[in-house]
PDB file of C-alpha atoms in Angstrom:
ATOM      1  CA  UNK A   5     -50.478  48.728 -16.983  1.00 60.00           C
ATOM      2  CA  UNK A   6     -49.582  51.132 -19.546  1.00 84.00           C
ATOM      3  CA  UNK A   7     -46.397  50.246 -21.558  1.00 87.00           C
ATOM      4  CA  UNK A   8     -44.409  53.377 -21.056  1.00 90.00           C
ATOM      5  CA  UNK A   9     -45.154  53.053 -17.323  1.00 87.00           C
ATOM      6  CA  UNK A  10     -43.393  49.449 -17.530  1.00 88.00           C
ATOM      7  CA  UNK A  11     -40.886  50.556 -19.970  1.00 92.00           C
ATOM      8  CA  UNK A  12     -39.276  53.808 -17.811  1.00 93.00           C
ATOM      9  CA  UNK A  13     -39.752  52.185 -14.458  1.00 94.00           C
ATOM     10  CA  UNK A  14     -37.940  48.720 -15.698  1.00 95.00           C
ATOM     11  CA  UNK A  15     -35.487  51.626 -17.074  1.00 95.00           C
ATOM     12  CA  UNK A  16     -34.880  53.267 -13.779  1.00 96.00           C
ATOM     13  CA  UNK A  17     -34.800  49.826 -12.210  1.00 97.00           C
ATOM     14  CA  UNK A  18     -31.952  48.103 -14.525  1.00 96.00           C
ATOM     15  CA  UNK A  19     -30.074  51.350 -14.047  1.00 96.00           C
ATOM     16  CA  UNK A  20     -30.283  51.679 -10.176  1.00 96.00           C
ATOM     17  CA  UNK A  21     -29.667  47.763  -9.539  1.00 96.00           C
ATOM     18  CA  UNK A  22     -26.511  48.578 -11.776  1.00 94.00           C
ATOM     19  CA  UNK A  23     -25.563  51.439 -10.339  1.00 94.00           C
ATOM     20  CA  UNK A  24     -25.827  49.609  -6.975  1.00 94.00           C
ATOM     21  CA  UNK A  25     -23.723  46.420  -8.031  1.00 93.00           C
ATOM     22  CA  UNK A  26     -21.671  47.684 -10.210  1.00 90.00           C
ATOM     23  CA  UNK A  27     -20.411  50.891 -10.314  1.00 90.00           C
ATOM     24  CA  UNK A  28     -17.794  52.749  -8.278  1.00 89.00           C
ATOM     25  CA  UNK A  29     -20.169  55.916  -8.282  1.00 88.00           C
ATOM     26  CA  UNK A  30     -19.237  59.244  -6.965  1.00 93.00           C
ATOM     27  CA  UNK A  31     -16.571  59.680  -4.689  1.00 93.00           C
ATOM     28  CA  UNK A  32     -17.024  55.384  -4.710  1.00 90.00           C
ATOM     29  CA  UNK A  33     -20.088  55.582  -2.715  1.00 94.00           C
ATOM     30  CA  UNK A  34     -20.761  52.577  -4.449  1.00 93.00           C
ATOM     31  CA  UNK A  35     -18.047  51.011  -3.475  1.00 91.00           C
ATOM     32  CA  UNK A  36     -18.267  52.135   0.153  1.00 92.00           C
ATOM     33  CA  UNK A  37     -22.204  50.707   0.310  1.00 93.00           C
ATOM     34  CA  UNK A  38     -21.039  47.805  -1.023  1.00 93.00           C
ATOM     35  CA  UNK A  39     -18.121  47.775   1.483  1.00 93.00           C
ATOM     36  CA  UNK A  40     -20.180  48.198   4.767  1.00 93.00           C
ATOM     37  CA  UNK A  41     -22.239  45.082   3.952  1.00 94.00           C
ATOM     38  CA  UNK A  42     -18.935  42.821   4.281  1.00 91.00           C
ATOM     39  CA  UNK A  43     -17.760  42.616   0.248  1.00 93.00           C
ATOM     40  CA  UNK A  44     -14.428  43.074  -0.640  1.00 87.00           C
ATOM     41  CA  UNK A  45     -13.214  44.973  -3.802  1.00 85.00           C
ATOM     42  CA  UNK A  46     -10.340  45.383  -5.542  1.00 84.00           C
ATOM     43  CA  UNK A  47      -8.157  48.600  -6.640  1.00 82.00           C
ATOM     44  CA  UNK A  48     -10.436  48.972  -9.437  1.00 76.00           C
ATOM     45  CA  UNK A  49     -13.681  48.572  -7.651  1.00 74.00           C
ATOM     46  CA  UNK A  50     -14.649  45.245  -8.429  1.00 77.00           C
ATOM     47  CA  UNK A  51     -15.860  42.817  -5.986  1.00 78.00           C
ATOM     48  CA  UNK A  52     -13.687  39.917  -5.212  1.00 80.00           C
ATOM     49  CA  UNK A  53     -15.002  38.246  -1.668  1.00 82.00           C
ATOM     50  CA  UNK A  54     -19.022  38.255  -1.173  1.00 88.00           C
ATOM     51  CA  UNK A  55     -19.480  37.415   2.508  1.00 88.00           C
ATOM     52  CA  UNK A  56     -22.670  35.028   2.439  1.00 88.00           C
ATOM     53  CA  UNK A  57     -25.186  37.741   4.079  1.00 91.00           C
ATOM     54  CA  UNK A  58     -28.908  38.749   2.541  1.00 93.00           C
ATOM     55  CA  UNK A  59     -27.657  42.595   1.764  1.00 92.00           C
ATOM     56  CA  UNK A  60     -24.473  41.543   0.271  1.00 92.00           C
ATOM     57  CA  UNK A  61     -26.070  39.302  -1.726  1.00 90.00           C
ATOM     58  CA  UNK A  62     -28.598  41.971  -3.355  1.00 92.00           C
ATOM     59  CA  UNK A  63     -25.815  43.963  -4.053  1.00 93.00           C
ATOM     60  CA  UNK A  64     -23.701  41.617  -5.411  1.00 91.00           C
ATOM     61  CA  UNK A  65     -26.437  40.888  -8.225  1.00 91.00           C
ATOM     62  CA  UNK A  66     -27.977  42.786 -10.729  1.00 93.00           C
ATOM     63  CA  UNK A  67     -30.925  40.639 -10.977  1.00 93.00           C
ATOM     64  CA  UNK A  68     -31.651  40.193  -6.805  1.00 94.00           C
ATOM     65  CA  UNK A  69     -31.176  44.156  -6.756  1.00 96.00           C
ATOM     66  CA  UNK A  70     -34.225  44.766  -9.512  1.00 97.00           C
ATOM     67  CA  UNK A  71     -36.384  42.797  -7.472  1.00 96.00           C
ATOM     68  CA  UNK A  72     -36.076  44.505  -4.366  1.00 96.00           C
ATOM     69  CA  UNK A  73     -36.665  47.967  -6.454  1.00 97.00           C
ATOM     70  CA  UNK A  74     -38.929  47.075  -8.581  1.00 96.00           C
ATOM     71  CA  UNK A  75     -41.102  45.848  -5.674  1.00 95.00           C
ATOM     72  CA  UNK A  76     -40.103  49.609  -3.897  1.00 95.00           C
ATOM     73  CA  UNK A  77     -41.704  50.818  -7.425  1.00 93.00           C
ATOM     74  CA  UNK A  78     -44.672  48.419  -7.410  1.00 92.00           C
ATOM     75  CA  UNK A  79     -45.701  50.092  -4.194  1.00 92.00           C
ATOM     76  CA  UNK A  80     -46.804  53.457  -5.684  1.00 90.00           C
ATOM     77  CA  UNK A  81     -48.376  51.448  -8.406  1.00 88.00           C
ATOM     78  CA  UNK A  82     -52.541  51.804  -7.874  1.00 90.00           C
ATOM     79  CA  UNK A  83     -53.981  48.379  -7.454  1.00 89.00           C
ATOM     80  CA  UNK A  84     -54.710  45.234  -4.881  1.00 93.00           C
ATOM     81  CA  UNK A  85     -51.863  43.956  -3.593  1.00 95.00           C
ATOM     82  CA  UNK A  86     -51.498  40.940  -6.151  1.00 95.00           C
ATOM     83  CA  UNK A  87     -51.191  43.427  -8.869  1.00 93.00           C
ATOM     84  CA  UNK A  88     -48.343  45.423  -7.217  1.00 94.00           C
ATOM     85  CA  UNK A  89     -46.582  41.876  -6.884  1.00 95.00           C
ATOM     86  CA  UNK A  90     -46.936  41.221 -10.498  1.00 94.00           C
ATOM     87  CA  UNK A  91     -46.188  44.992 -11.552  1.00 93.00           C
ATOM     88  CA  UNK A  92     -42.732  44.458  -9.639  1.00 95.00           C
ATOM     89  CA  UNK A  93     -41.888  40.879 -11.328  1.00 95.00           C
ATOM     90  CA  UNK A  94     -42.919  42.219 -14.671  1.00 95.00           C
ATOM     91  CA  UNK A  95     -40.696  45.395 -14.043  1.00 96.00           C
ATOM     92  CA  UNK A  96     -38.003  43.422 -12.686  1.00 96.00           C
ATOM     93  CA  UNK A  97     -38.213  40.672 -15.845  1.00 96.00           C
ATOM     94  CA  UNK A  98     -37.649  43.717 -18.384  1.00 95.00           C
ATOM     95  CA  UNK A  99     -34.902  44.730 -16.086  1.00 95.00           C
ATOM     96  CA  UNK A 100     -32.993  42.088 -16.155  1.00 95.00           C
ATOM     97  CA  UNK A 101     -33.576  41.410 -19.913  1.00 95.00           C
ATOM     98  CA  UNK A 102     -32.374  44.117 -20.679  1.00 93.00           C
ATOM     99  CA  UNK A 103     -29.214  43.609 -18.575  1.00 93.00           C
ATOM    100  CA  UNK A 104     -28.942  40.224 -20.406  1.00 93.00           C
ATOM    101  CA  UNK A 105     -28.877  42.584 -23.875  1.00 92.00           C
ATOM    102  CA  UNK A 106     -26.264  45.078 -22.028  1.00 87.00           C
ATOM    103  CA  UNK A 107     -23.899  41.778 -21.809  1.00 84.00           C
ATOM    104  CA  UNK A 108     -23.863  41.538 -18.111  1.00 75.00           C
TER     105      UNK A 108
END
């Protein structure tokens, strides 16, 4: 795996797993995703009831949320499926790293 591949796609994937959890997004269609899996946000978009449910749980957490795209990513990656699984937990590990570093 080359290290710019693993670098922009663990990019892409920190971004879009925050995007997804915690951002209000255009027009809040964040917020409205977010909304028709059963969690409950406040005036300022932040969510303040989780329902316990597999979808709201992947988008109540940054980390859960890189998994699931980083394995989406993983899939275009060319190899046997045991490298794809460990592409995707490799990209998903720098992910959430680097949301550690953020401060989230």
């Amino acid at each position: 795996m080359e290290l710019t591949f693993l670098f922009l796609f663990s990019l892409a994937t920190w971004r879009l797993s925050s995007l997804l959890v915690r951002e209000r997004g255009p027009w809040d269609v964040f917020v409205r995703l977010r909304a028709k899996v059963g969690i409950s946000h406040d005036e300022l978009g932040k969510p303040v009831e989780i329902p316990d449910n597999v979808l709201a749980g992947i988008l109540s957490c940054t980390w859960c949320a890189s998994v699931w795209i980083a394995l989406f990513w993983a899939v275009f990656y060319p190899g046997n499926v045991i490298e794809k699984i460990a592409v995707a937990f490799a990209i998903s590990a720098v992910a959430i790293g680097f949301d550690r570093l953020m401060g989230n």
